Short mmCIF file of C-alpha atoms and ligand atoms in Angstrom, two decimals:
data_model
loop_
_atom_site.label_atom_id
_atom_site.label_comp_id
_atom_site.label_asym_id
_atom_site.label_seq_id
_atom_site.Cartn_x
_atom_site.Cartn_y
_atom_site.Cartn_z
CA MET Z 61 15.48 -7.15 64.11
CA VAL Z 62 16.91 -3.75 63.17
CA SER Z 63 18.66 -3.70 59.82
CA ARG Z 64 21.96 -1.90 59.88
CA VAL Z 65 22.53 0.49 57.02
CA ILE Z 66 26.22 0.98 56.64
CA PRO Z 67 26.94 4.50 55.40
CA VAL Z 68 28.99 4.98 52.26
CA ASP Z 69 31.17 7.88 51.22
CA PRO Z 70 29.80 10.50 48.83
CA PHE Z 71 30.14 9.33 45.24
CA ASP Z 72 29.77 10.21 41.59
CA LEU Z 73 28.22 7.29 39.73
CA VAL Z 74 27.94 7.38 35.96
CA VAL Z 75 25.56 4.88 34.35
CA PHE Z 76 26.50 4.44 30.70
CA GLY Z 77 23.46 3.07 28.88
CA ALA Z 78 21.14 4.77 31.40
CA THR Z 79 18.19 4.67 28.99
CA GLY Z 80 18.52 0.93 28.34
CA ASP Z 81 16.50 -2.00 29.64
CA LEU Z 82 18.83 -3.03 32.47
CA ALA Z 83 19.18 0.53 33.80
CA ARG Z 84 15.42 1.08 33.74
CA ARG Z 85 14.46 -2.24 35.31
CA LYS Z 86 17.25 -2.84 37.79
CA ILE Z 87 19.95 -0.23 38.24
CA LEU Z 88 17.89 2.94 38.67
CA PRO Z 89 15.09 1.41 40.79
CA GLY Z 90 17.84 -0.29 42.85
CA LEU Z 91 19.56 3.02 43.47
CA PHE Z 92 16.24 4.52 44.51
CA ARG Z 93 15.78 1.76 47.09
CA ARG Z 94 19.24 2.51 48.45
CA TYR Z 95 18.26 6.19 48.62
CA ILE Z 96 15.25 5.23 50.74
CA ALA Z 97 17.55 3.12 52.92
CA GLY Z 98 19.69 6.22 53.51
CA GLN Z 99 22.70 5.05 51.55
CA ILE Z 100 22.92 7.82 48.98
CA PRO Z 101 24.81 10.60 50.74
CA GLU Z 102 23.47 14.10 50.21
CA SER Z 103 26.27 15.29 47.94
CA SER Z 104 26.31 12.18 45.73
CA ARG Z 105 25.44 12.41 42.05
CA ILE Z 106 24.16 9.84 39.62
CA THR Z 107 24.76 10.76 36.00
CA GLY Z 108 23.05 8.93 33.19
CA ALA Z 109 24.81 8.80 29.83
CA ALA Z 110 23.67 7.62 26.40
CA ARG Z 111 23.40 8.96 22.87
CA ALA Z 112 19.80 10.15 23.11
CA GLU Z 113 19.34 13.91 23.38
CA MET Z 114 17.95 14.65 26.85
CA THR Z 115 18.06 17.39 29.47
CA ASP Z 116 18.51 16.64 33.17
CA GLY Z 117 14.79 17.31 33.54
CA ALA Z 118 13.83 14.86 30.80
CA PHE Z 119 16.08 12.22 32.31
CA ARG Z 120 14.45 12.68 35.72
CA THR Z 121 11.02 12.26 34.11
CA PHE Z 122 12.30 9.12 32.38
CA VAL Z 123 13.58 7.71 35.70
CA ALA Z 124 10.37 8.66 37.53
CA SER Z 125 8.39 6.60 35.02
CA ALA Z 126 10.79 3.66 35.44
CA LEU Z 127 10.21 3.80 39.22
CA GLU Z 128 6.45 3.85 38.63
CA GLU Z 129 6.70 0.85 36.36
CA PHE Z 130 8.97 -1.30 38.48
CA LEU Z 131 8.17 -0.40 42.10
CA ASP Z 132 4.89 -0.70 43.99
CA ALA Z 133 3.27 2.64 44.76
CA ALA Z 134 3.67 2.01 48.50
CA LYS Z 135 7.42 1.71 48.04
CA ARG Z 136 7.90 5.06 46.33
CA PRO Z 137 6.53 7.92 48.44
CA ASP Z 138 6.41 11.19 46.46
CA GLU Z 139 8.83 13.00 48.77
CA ALA Z 140 11.41 10.23 48.42
CA VAL Z 141 11.07 10.18 44.63
CA LYS Z 142 11.57 13.95 44.55
CA GLY Z 143 14.62 13.73 46.77
CA PHE Z 144 16.14 10.92 44.71
CA LEU Z 145 15.55 12.64 41.37
CA ALA Z 146 17.44 15.69 42.62
CA HIS Z 147 20.60 13.51 42.60
CA LEU Z 148 20.20 12.70 38.89
CA HIS Z 149 21.85 14.31 35.90
CA TYR Z 150 22.31 13.40 32.26
CA VAL Z 151 25.09 13.76 29.73
CA ARG Z 152 24.65 12.96 26.07
CA LEU Z 153 27.63 11.15 24.64
CA ASP Z 154 28.66 8.47 22.19
CA ALA Z 155 30.95 5.70 23.44
CA THR Z 156 32.51 5.43 20.01
CA GLY Z 157 32.97 9.16 19.30
CA GLU Z 158 34.43 12.18 21.05
CA ALA Z 159 31.28 14.28 21.42
CA GLY Z 160 30.06 14.71 24.97
CA TRP Z 161 33.11 13.49 26.82
CA ASP Z 162 34.31 16.95 27.81
CA ARG Z 163 30.87 17.67 29.22
CA LEU Z 164 31.12 14.50 31.28
CA ALA Z 165 34.63 15.45 32.44
CA ALA Z 166 33.30 18.82 33.64
CA ARG Z 167 30.54 17.12 35.64
CA ILE Z 168 32.56 14.46 37.41
CA ARG Z 169 34.41 15.30 40.62
CA ARG Z 170 37.83 13.92 41.38
CA ASP Z 171 37.66 14.15 45.17
CA VAL Z 172 34.80 11.68 45.74
CA VAL Z 173 34.38 7.97 45.05
CA GLN Z 174 34.01 7.52 41.29
CA ALA Z 175 32.12 4.60 39.78
CA PHE Z 176 31.33 4.03 36.11
CA TYR Z 177 28.70 1.40 35.30
CA PHE Z 178 29.06 0.00 31.76
CA SER Z 179 25.42 -0.94 31.10
CA VAL Z 180 25.91 -1.00 27.34
CA ALA Z 181 26.63 -3.70 24.77
CA PRO Z 182 29.92 -5.50 25.53
CA ALA Z 183 31.35 -4.31 22.19
CA LEU Z 184 31.48 -0.82 23.75
CA PHE Z 185 33.29 -1.73 27.00
CA GLY Z 186 36.71 -1.07 25.48
CA ASP Z 187 35.61 2.26 23.98
CA LEU Z 188 34.29 3.46 27.33
CA ALA Z 189 37.40 2.39 29.24
CA GLU Z 190 39.67 4.08 26.75
CA ARG Z 191 37.76 7.38 26.67
CA LEU Z 192 37.41 7.58 30.44
CA HIS Z 193 41.16 7.30 30.56
CA ARG Z 194 41.99 9.56 27.60
CA HIS Z 195 39.73 12.38 28.74
CA GLY Z 196 41.30 12.27 32.18
CA ILE Z 197 37.94 11.58 33.83
CA ALA Z 198 38.73 8.49 35.90
CA THR Z 199 41.12 8.79 38.84
CA ALA Z 200 43.47 5.99 39.92
CA SER Z 201 40.89 4.84 42.46
CA ALA Z 202 37.87 5.00 40.11
CA ARG Z 203 35.86 1.80 39.68
CA ILE Z 204 34.31 0.42 36.53
CA VAL Z 205 31.43 -2.05 36.59
CA VAL Z 206 31.33 -4.41 33.64
CA GLU Z 207 28.14 -6.25 32.69
CA LYS Z 208 27.76 -9.74 31.30
CA PRO Z 209 28.54 -11.36 28.95
CA PHE Z 210 32.25 -11.12 29.64
CA GLY Z 211 33.50 -12.55 26.35
CA HIS Z 212 32.08 -15.25 24.12
CA ASP Z 213 34.96 -17.68 24.61
CA LEU Z 214 38.42 -17.74 26.15
CA ASP Z 215 40.06 -15.68 23.40
CA SER Z 216 37.48 -12.89 23.50
CA ALA Z 217 37.47 -12.82 27.32
CA ARG Z 218 41.27 -12.58 27.32
CA ALA Z 219 41.17 -9.78 24.75
CA LEU Z 220 38.63 -7.88 26.85
CA ASN Z 221 40.74 -8.33 29.98
CA VAL Z 222 43.75 -6.97 28.10
CA THR Z 223 41.76 -3.97 26.81
CA LEU Z 224 40.43 -3.09 30.25
CA ALA Z 225 43.84 -3.64 31.86
CA ALA Z 226 45.34 -1.05 29.51
CA HIS Z 227 43.32 1.62 31.34
CA PHE Z 228 42.34 0.21 34.74
CA ALA Z 229 44.03 -1.92 37.40
CA GLU Z 230 42.38 -5.23 38.33
CA SER Z 231 41.46 -3.69 41.70
CA GLN Z 232 39.34 -1.13 39.81
CA ILE Z 233 37.41 -3.63 37.65
CA TYR Z 234 34.11 -5.02 38.95
CA ARG Z 235 32.81 -7.82 36.68
CA ILE Z 236 29.25 -8.20 37.79
CA ASP Z 237 27.46 -11.51 38.19
CA HIS Z 238 24.16 -10.64 39.79
CA TYR Z 239 23.75 -14.18 41.12
CA LEU Z 240 26.50 -13.39 43.61
CA GLY Z 241 24.48 -10.42 44.87
CA LYS Z 242 21.55 -12.61 45.88
CA GLU Z 243 21.01 -12.76 49.61
CA THR Z 244 20.68 -16.54 49.60
CA VAL Z 245 23.93 -17.03 47.75
CA GLN Z 246 25.77 -15.06 50.38
CA ASN Z 247 23.87 -16.97 53.00
CA LEU Z 248 25.25 -20.14 51.51
CA MET Z 249 28.66 -18.92 52.66
CA ALA Z 250 27.30 -17.90 56.07
CA VAL Z 251 25.70 -21.32 56.53
CA ARG Z 252 28.87 -23.12 55.50
CA PHE Z 253 31.41 -21.04 57.37
CA ALA Z 254 29.56 -19.65 60.39
CA ASN Z 255 28.13 -22.97 61.64
CA ILE Z 256 29.98 -25.98 62.94
CA LEU Z 257 27.14 -28.25 61.77
CA PHE Z 258 27.76 -28.42 58.07
CA GLU Z 259 31.47 -28.21 57.38
CA PRO Z 260 32.37 -31.66 58.77
CA LEU Z 261 29.76 -33.17 56.44
CA TRP Z 262 30.64 -31.01 53.45
CA ASN Z 263 32.53 -33.56 51.38
CA ALA Z 264 32.24 -36.65 49.21
CA ARG Z 265 32.02 -38.95 52.23
CA HIS Z 266 28.71 -37.45 53.33
CA ILE Z 267 27.28 -35.70 50.29
CA ASP Z 268 25.90 -37.99 47.61
CA HIS Z 269 25.51 -35.35 44.93
CA VAL Z 270 24.61 -31.72 44.32
CA GLN Z 271 21.92 -30.41 41.97
CA ILE Z 272 21.90 -26.87 40.69
CA THR Z 273 18.78 -25.86 38.78
CA VAL Z 274 17.98 -22.55 37.12
CA ALA Z 275 14.60 -22.96 35.44
CA GLU Z 276 12.77 -20.24 33.58
CA THR Z 277 9.26 -20.23 32.14
CA VAL Z 278 9.94 -17.55 29.55
CA GLY Z 279 11.29 -18.28 26.07
CA VAL Z 280 13.99 -16.27 24.35
CA GLY Z 281 11.31 -13.93 22.94
CA GLY Z 282 12.65 -10.62 21.69
CA ARG Z 283 16.24 -11.57 22.57
CA GLY Z 284 16.16 -14.48 20.11
CA ALA Z 285 18.77 -13.14 17.69
CA TYR Z 286 21.28 -12.48 20.49
CA TYR Z 287 20.51 -15.68 22.39
CA ASP Z 288 20.99 -17.79 19.28
CA THR Z 289 24.66 -16.78 19.23
CA SER Z 290 24.98 -17.74 22.89
CA GLY Z 291 22.81 -20.62 24.14
CA ALA Z 292 22.29 -21.88 27.68
CA MET Z 293 25.90 -22.94 28.20
CA ARG Z 294 27.34 -19.49 27.53
CA ASP Z 295 24.39 -17.53 28.89
CA MET Z 296 24.00 -19.36 32.22
CA VAL Z 297 26.46 -22.17 32.91
CA GLN Z 298 29.86 -20.61 32.24
CA ASN Z 299 29.05 -17.67 34.51
CA HIS Z 300 26.16 -17.88 36.99
CA MET Z 301 26.03 -21.63 37.57
CA MET Z 302 29.81 -21.88 37.65
CA GLN Z 303 29.87 -19.23 40.39
CA LEU Z 304 27.28 -21.14 42.42
CA LEU Z 305 29.24 -24.37 41.99
CA CYS Z 306 32.39 -22.59 43.18
CA LEU Z 307 30.74 -21.29 46.34
CA ILE Z 308 29.51 -24.78 47.22
CA ALA Z 309 32.74 -26.56 46.38
CA MET Z 310 35.43 -24.11 47.53
CA GLU Z 311 37.64 -24.62 50.56
CA PRO Z 312 37.10 -22.22 53.47
CA PRO Z 313 38.93 -18.99 52.59
CA TYR Z 314 41.21 -17.81 55.40
CA GLU Z 315 39.21 -14.62 55.58
CA PHE Z 316 36.06 -13.17 53.94
CA GLU Z 317 38.18 -10.92 51.84
CA PRO Z 318 38.16 -10.52 48.02
CA GLY Z 319 41.54 -12.06 47.25
CA ALA Z 320 41.04 -15.02 49.58
CA VAL Z 321 37.52 -15.86 48.37
CA ARG Z 322 38.43 -15.50 44.71
CA ASP Z 323 41.58 -17.62 45.09
CA GLU Z 324 39.47 -20.46 46.50
CA LYS Z 325 36.87 -20.19 43.73
CA LEU Z 326 39.59 -20.25 41.10
CA LYS Z 327 41.02 -23.50 42.54
CA VAL Z 328 37.61 -25.13 42.10
CA ILE Z 329 37.41 -24.12 38.44
CA HIS Z 330 40.90 -25.51 37.88
CA ALA Z 331 39.81 -28.79 39.46
CA LEU Z 332 36.85 -29.31 37.10
CA GLU Z 333 37.11 -32.41 34.93
CA PRO Z 334 36.44 -32.09 31.20
CA VAL Z 335 32.85 -33.08 30.45
CA GLY Z 336 32.33 -35.78 27.80
CA PRO Z 337 29.33 -36.04 25.42
CA GLU Z 338 27.76 -38.80 27.54
CA ASP Z 339 27.42 -36.33 30.41
CA ILE Z 340 25.69 -33.55 28.47
CA VAL Z 341 22.07 -33.22 27.36
CA ARG Z 342 21.12 -30.23 25.23
CA GLY Z 343 17.55 -29.30 24.38
CA GLN Z 344 15.42 -26.86 22.41
CA TYR Z 345 11.82 -26.05 23.24
CA ARG Z 346 9.06 -26.92 20.79
CA GLY Z 347 6.14 -24.66 19.97
CA SER Z 348 2.77 -25.28 21.60
CA GLU Z 349 -0.68 -23.76 22.01
CA GLY Z 350 0.09 -20.67 20.01
CA ARG Z 351 3.56 -20.25 21.52
CA LEU Z 352 6.47 -20.18 19.15
CA SER Z 353 9.14 -22.82 19.12
CA TYR Z 354 12.76 -21.92 19.85
CA VAL Z 355 13.74 -21.82 16.17
CA GLU Z 356 10.79 -19.52 15.44
CA ASP Z 357 11.70 -17.24 18.36
CA ALA Z 358 15.31 -17.20 17.17
CA GLU Z 359 14.20 -16.76 13.55
CA ASN Z 360 16.75 -19.40 12.60
CA PRO Z 361 15.09 -22.58 11.23
CA GLY Z 362 18.31 -24.62 11.28
CA SER Z 363 19.51 -23.43 14.70
CA LEU Z 364 21.51 -25.93 16.75
CA THR Z 365 21.65 -23.61 19.78
CA GLU Z 366 20.43 -25.05 23.09
CA SER Z 367 17.70 -23.38 25.15
CA TYR Z 368 18.26 -26.12 27.77
CA ILE Z 369 21.32 -27.89 29.04
CA ALA Z 370 22.00 -30.49 31.71
CA LEU Z 371 25.52 -31.56 32.63
CA LYS Z 372 27.19 -33.90 35.04
CA VAL Z 373 30.26 -32.11 36.38
CA GLU Z 374 33.01 -33.60 38.51
CA VAL Z 375 35.39 -31.70 40.76
CA ALA Z 376 38.63 -33.64 40.88
CA ASN Z 377 40.03 -32.97 44.34
CA TRP Z 378 40.13 -34.72 47.72
CA ARG Z 379 36.98 -33.11 49.01
CA TRP Z 380 34.73 -33.90 46.06
CA LYS Z 381 36.06 -36.94 44.20
CA GLY Z 382 33.03 -39.18 43.63
CA THR Z 383 30.34 -36.56 44.33
CA PRO Z 384 28.91 -35.31 41.03
CA PHE Z 385 27.41 -31.88 40.55
CA TYR Z 386 24.41 -32.05 38.21
CA LEU Z 387 23.62 -28.71 36.60
CA ARG Z 388 20.55 -27.92 34.52
CA THR Z 389 19.10 -24.73 33.17
CA GLY Z 390 16.54 -23.98 30.53
CA LYS Z 391 13.83 -21.76 29.17
CA ARG Z 392 10.10 -22.49 28.85
CA LEU Z 393 10.23 -25.01 31.66
CA ARG Z 394 7.34 -25.86 33.96
CA ALA Z 395 8.13 -23.28 36.65
CA ARG Z 396 10.42 -20.38 37.39
CA ALA Z 397 12.62 -21.82 40.08
CA SER Z 398 16.30 -21.65 40.92
CA GLU Z 399 17.64 -23.95 43.55
CA ILE Z 400 20.78 -25.56 44.85
CA ALA Z 401 20.17 -28.93 46.49
CA ILE Z 402 22.84 -30.61 48.57
CA VAL Z 403 21.72 -34.23 48.75
CA PHE Z 404 23.36 -36.07 51.63
CA LYS Z 405 24.08 -39.79 51.72
CA GLU Z 406 21.85 -42.26 53.49
CA VAL Z 407 22.76 -43.37 56.99
CA PRO Z 408 25.26 -46.28 56.80
CA HIS Z 409 22.86 -48.69 58.50
CA SER Z 410 19.16 -48.37 59.23
CA ILE Z 411 18.14 -49.61 62.67
CA PHE Z 412 14.51 -49.15 61.59
CA GLY Z 413 14.62 -51.63 58.75
CA ASP Z 414 13.57 -50.80 55.22
CA GLU Z 415 11.32 -47.86 55.79
CA GLU Z 416 8.96 -46.86 52.97
CA GLY Z 417 9.10 -43.14 53.61
CA TRP Z 418 12.85 -43.06 53.91
CA ARG Z 419 14.52 -40.03 52.31
CA GLU Z 420 18.01 -38.62 52.32
CA ASN Z 421 18.65 -35.33 54.11
CA VAL Z 422 18.62 -32.47 51.64
CA LEU Z 423 19.76 -28.91 52.18
CA ALA Z 424 17.84 -26.94 49.55
CA ILE Z 425 18.81 -23.36 48.91
CA ARG Z 426 16.17 -21.44 46.95
CA LEU Z 427 17.42 -18.50 44.94
CA GLN Z 428 14.05 -17.63 43.41
CA PRO Z 429 11.26 -17.21 44.05
CA ASN Z 430 11.08 -16.77 47.86
CA GLU Z 431 14.75 -16.82 48.76
CA GLY Z 432 15.37 -19.19 51.64
CA MET Z 433 16.74 -22.52 52.77
CA THR Z 434 15.16 -25.79 53.79
CA LEU Z 435 16.84 -28.70 55.51
CA SER Z 436 14.82 -31.88 55.25
CA VAL Z 437 15.26 -34.29 58.14
CA MET Z 438 13.68 -37.61 59.06
CA ILE Z 439 11.59 -37.79 62.24
CA LYS Z 440 9.16 -40.24 63.75
CA GLU Z 441 5.61 -40.00 62.52
CA PRO Z 442 3.54 -38.99 65.57
CA GLY Z 443 1.28 -41.50 67.30
CA PRO Z 444 1.41 -45.12 68.37
CA GLY Z 445 1.88 -48.04 66.02
CA GLY Z 446 5.59 -48.48 65.84
CA MET Z 447 8.45 -46.46 64.51
CA ARG Z 448 7.27 -45.00 61.23
CA LEU Z 449 9.51 -42.33 59.78
CA THR Z 450 8.55 -39.23 57.93
CA GLU Z 451 10.40 -36.38 56.33
CA VAL Z 452 9.89 -32.83 57.63
CA PRO Z 453 11.43 -29.61 56.34
CA LEU Z 454 13.22 -27.26 58.69
CA ASP Z 455 12.23 -24.20 56.77
CA MET Z 456 14.18 -21.00 56.89
CA SER Z 457 12.26 -18.60 54.71
CA PHE Z 458 13.94 -15.23 55.14
CA ALA Z 459 10.65 -13.40 54.87
CA GLU Z 460 9.23 -15.40 57.78
CA ALA Z 461 12.34 -15.72 59.90
CA LEU Z 462 13.35 -12.09 59.65
CA GLY Z 463 9.92 -10.43 59.40
CA ALA Z 464 9.76 -7.19 57.46
CA GLU Z 465 13.55 -7.13 57.14
CA GLY Z 466 13.54 -10.50 55.43
CA ALA Z 467 10.64 -9.60 53.17
CA ASP Z 468 12.45 -6.53 51.97
CA ILE Z 469 15.68 -8.16 50.88
CA PRO Z 470 17.75 -5.80 48.71
CA ASP Z 471 17.83 -6.79 45.08
CA ALA Z 472 21.12 -8.24 43.88
CA TYR Z 473 21.95 -5.17 41.78
CA GLU Z 474 21.48 -2.63 44.56
CA ARG Z 475 23.63 -4.65 46.91
CA LEU Z 476 26.39 -5.04 44.34
CA ILE Z 477 26.37 -1.35 43.38
CA MET Z 478 26.84 -0.44 47.04
CA ASP Z 479 29.75 -2.90 47.23
CA VAL Z 480 31.30 -1.06 44.29
CA ILE Z 481 30.94 2.27 46.09
CA ARG Z 482 32.53 0.71 49.19
CA GLY Z 483 35.32 -0.74 47.09
CA ASN Z 484 34.57 -4.35 48.06
CA GLN Z 485 35.30 -6.81 45.22
CA THR Z 486 34.46 -10.03 47.07
CA LEU Z 487 31.27 -10.68 45.12
CA PHE Z 488 32.70 -9.80 41.73
CA MET Z 489 34.59 -12.06 39.36
CA ARG Z 490 38.31 -11.62 38.91
CA GLY Z 491 39.76 -11.70 35.38
CA ASP Z 492 41.53 -15.03 35.90
CA GLU Z 493 38.33 -16.65 37.19
CA VAL Z 494 36.41 -15.67 34.07
CA GLU Z 495 39.20 -16.94 31.85
CA ALA Z 496 39.43 -20.24 33.73
CA ALA Z 497 35.67 -20.72 33.39
CA TRP Z 498 35.92 -20.18 29.63
CA ALA Z 499 38.91 -22.52 29.43
CA TRP Z 500 36.64 -25.22 30.93
CA ALA Z 501 33.59 -24.37 28.80
CA ASP Z 502 35.27 -23.88 25.42
CA PRO Z 503 36.22 -27.55 24.71
CA ILE Z 504 32.75 -28.69 25.78
CA ILE Z 505 31.16 -26.31 23.29
CA ALA Z 506 33.74 -27.12 20.59
CA GLY Z 507 32.96 -30.83 21.12
CA TRP Z 508 29.26 -30.54 20.31
CA GLU Z 509 29.92 -28.11 17.49
CA ALA Z 510 32.32 -30.61 15.89
CA ARG Z 511 29.76 -33.40 16.31
CA GLU Z 512 27.03 -31.12 14.89
CA ASP Z 513 25.02 -32.25 17.86
CA ARG Z 514 21.27 -31.61 17.51
CA PRO Z 515 19.55 -30.47 20.68
CA LYS Z 516 16.66 -32.72 21.77
CA GLY Z 517 13.16 -31.27 21.52
CA TYR Z 518 11.13 -30.68 24.69
CA ASP Z 519 7.63 -29.39 25.28
CA SER Z 520 7.05 -25.96 26.70
CA GLY Z 521 5.98 -26.32 30.32
CA SER Z 522 7.84 -29.62 30.77
CA SER Z 523 10.94 -30.38 32.87
CA GLY Z 524 13.16 -30.50 29.78
CA PRO Z 525 14.18 -33.30 27.41
CA GLU Z 526 13.58 -36.91 28.45
CA ASP Z 527 17.27 -37.68 28.04
CA ALA Z 528 18.07 -35.34 30.91
CA LEU Z 529 16.23 -37.71 33.25
CA MET Z 530 18.57 -40.49 32.18
CA LEU Z 531 21.60 -38.45 33.17
CA LEU Z 532 20.64 -39.12 36.78
CA HIS Z 533 18.65 -42.35 36.43
CA ARG Z 534 21.65 -44.23 35.13
CA ASP Z 535 23.48 -43.18 38.33
CA GLY Z 536 20.54 -44.35 40.47
CA ARG Z 537 19.45 -40.77 41.23
CA ARG Z 538 16.61 -38.48 40.22
CA TRP Z 539 16.16 -34.79 39.61
CA ARG Z 540 14.20 -32.86 42.16
CA GLU Z 541 10.88 -31.58 40.94
CA ILE Z 542 10.97 -28.12 39.38
CA ARG Z 543 8.35 -26.10 41.23
CA GLU Z 544 7.82 -22.57 42.44
P1 NAP F 665 19.79 -1.92 25.82
O1 NAP F 665 18.40 -1.92 26.33
O2 NAP F 665 20.03 -2.16 24.37
O3 NAP F 665 20.42 -0.50 26.20
C1 NAP F 665 21.65 -0.07 25.72
C2 NAP F 665 21.97 1.31 26.26
O4 NAP F 665 23.24 1.71 25.72
C3 NAP F 665 20.97 2.38 25.90
O5 NAP F 665 20.88 3.30 26.95
C4 NAP F 665 21.62 3.04 24.68
O6 NAP F 665 21.12 4.35 24.55
C5 NAP F 665 23.09 3.00 25.09
N1 NAP F 665 24.01 3.03 23.96
C6 NAP F 665 23.97 2.27 22.84
N2 NAP F 665 24.99 2.60 22.02
C7 NAP F 665 25.70 3.59 22.64
C8 NAP F 665 26.85 4.34 22.31
N3 NAP F 665 27.49 4.17 21.13
N4 NAP F 665 27.28 5.27 23.17
C9 NAP F 665 26.65 5.47 24.34
N5 NAP F 665 25.55 4.78 24.73
C10 NAP F 665 25.08 3.85 23.87
O7 NAP F 665 20.70 -2.97 26.60
P2 NAP F 665 20.44 -3.59 28.07
O8 NAP F 665 19.51 -4.73 27.94
O9 NAP F 665 20.11 -2.49 29.01
O10 NAP F 665 21.88 -4.20 28.39
C11 NAP F 665 22.98 -3.43 28.80
C12 NAP F 665 24.11 -4.35 29.21
O11 NAP F 665 23.70 -5.15 30.30
C13 NAP F 665 24.54 -5.35 28.12
O12 NAP F 665 25.92 -5.60 28.24
C14 NAP F 665 23.77 -6.61 28.47
O13 NAP F 665 24.39 -7.77 27.98
C15 NAP F 665 23.82 -6.54 29.98
N6 NAP F 665 22.72 -7.25 30.65
C16 NAP F 665 21.43 -6.90 30.46
C17 NAP F 665 20.42 -7.58 31.12
C18 NAP F 665 18.98 -7.20 30.97
O14 NAP F 665 18.16 -7.78 31.66
N7 NAP F 665 18.65 -6.25 30.12
C19 NAP F 665 20.74 -8.65 31.98
C20 NAP F 665 22.08 -8.98 32.18
C21 NAP F 665 23.06 -8.27 31.51
P3 NAP F 665 21.26 5.16 23.17
O15 NAP F 665 20.81 4.28 22.06
O16 NAP F 665 20.41 6.39 23.37
O17 NAP F 665 22.69 5.55 23.04
#
């Protein structure tokens, strides 16, 4: 299969926070991969900006070392690295002061696509937007890319939307959620809307429940102080998991076009029921074998912040009434695995009697590791001796199905940055979506804060707190195993 590289127009991309962790690990290596793919037009420029004093040359050396650190040697031929570095420049500036902005203005062209990536702390988003505007740098078609977290609650998200709207139109604002840039997540839409097979079954009559799992093995480590002000609900559920839920639950948009897709997602968020305390399990990892506990990592002995959360969520509309969505995410779990599992109902009547090996059909969508999908179906066990059934997976691993093309799936960030350059907002969150998600999450968080709810302890390397098992057991269901 030949992968089609769709050309983009020449652009000026400014990465604010270009010396930070995200830029080094994701944004700059991602841009390099797009350069190799032929998507960085010759006259395009990538300008890094931060407060550190640096020449263009020093910045190129800095980026070269990031490429060495985060890309295999085979994937960064010297000639390509040299060619890519020639596109890079650096401007020293302070988001909160005036120094450096005129230098940036002199560097940035007005007759090419302009994109400004805000890879800095959210407290600086407003400063950047205002100065881009005030110094006359951004044109009316410029795009800004805004990192997570987008607000801490509804009020702060609203305030940020208002600040950004003072300088940029909604059509210019790209709120990034890198989960939406994952190949499998987009494939979820392709599977749903490009095949006749699934859509007739995609409802409460045929789907028993949905499980969305985002499990990590790492703890909060060096990010402890920040994470302790956030917790799993704010860090993962309100944004990433909510987006996944929306893509599963939304009605078919009339067209794969930003407004249409985002309208449908928004309707799902509006249809979410409030979640009561009986449908929430929060956890905190304990220390073990020389590994610190959550409260030690967070350096907050009395912390009530959750490093794990499981929720039963209901979508109150005709399609989904009666089909719960169980969400769980946590740190220091037994494996790093993210998966969406659509668990179908059993057949209405078994002509084979009560079979031991009987299992429901499950469409499992793996987001990491090894992006791919598996549909489990029941077949007859081979050989004589009657009709014994067994479950087999129809496996669609992208790496296997698509050969080298599948193995070299673009990272979420590189795909999303190219969408920004193309001016395609489909995979970015609209302001009203983010606000609606906070409007759903805020009362849930306020509820456990008012109850001074203590998260349940769980062992590092486990599947989370015992109570989370009960969330499904009491409904006659069970979590799928967390495994890589
Ligand atoms: P970071 O490592 O702390 O880097 C921050 C960057 O901002 C540095 O380049 C810093 O350089 C620059 N900066 C700080 N203050 C500045 C100012 N006043 N004016 C101009 N530049 C300034 O942060 P990060 O981890 O890369 O995160 C960046 C953003 O991405 C944050 O919004 C974060 O929430 C989000 N994010 C990060 C990750 C991740 O994996 N790291 C994942 C998801 C989202 P100087 O100090 O030299 O100015």
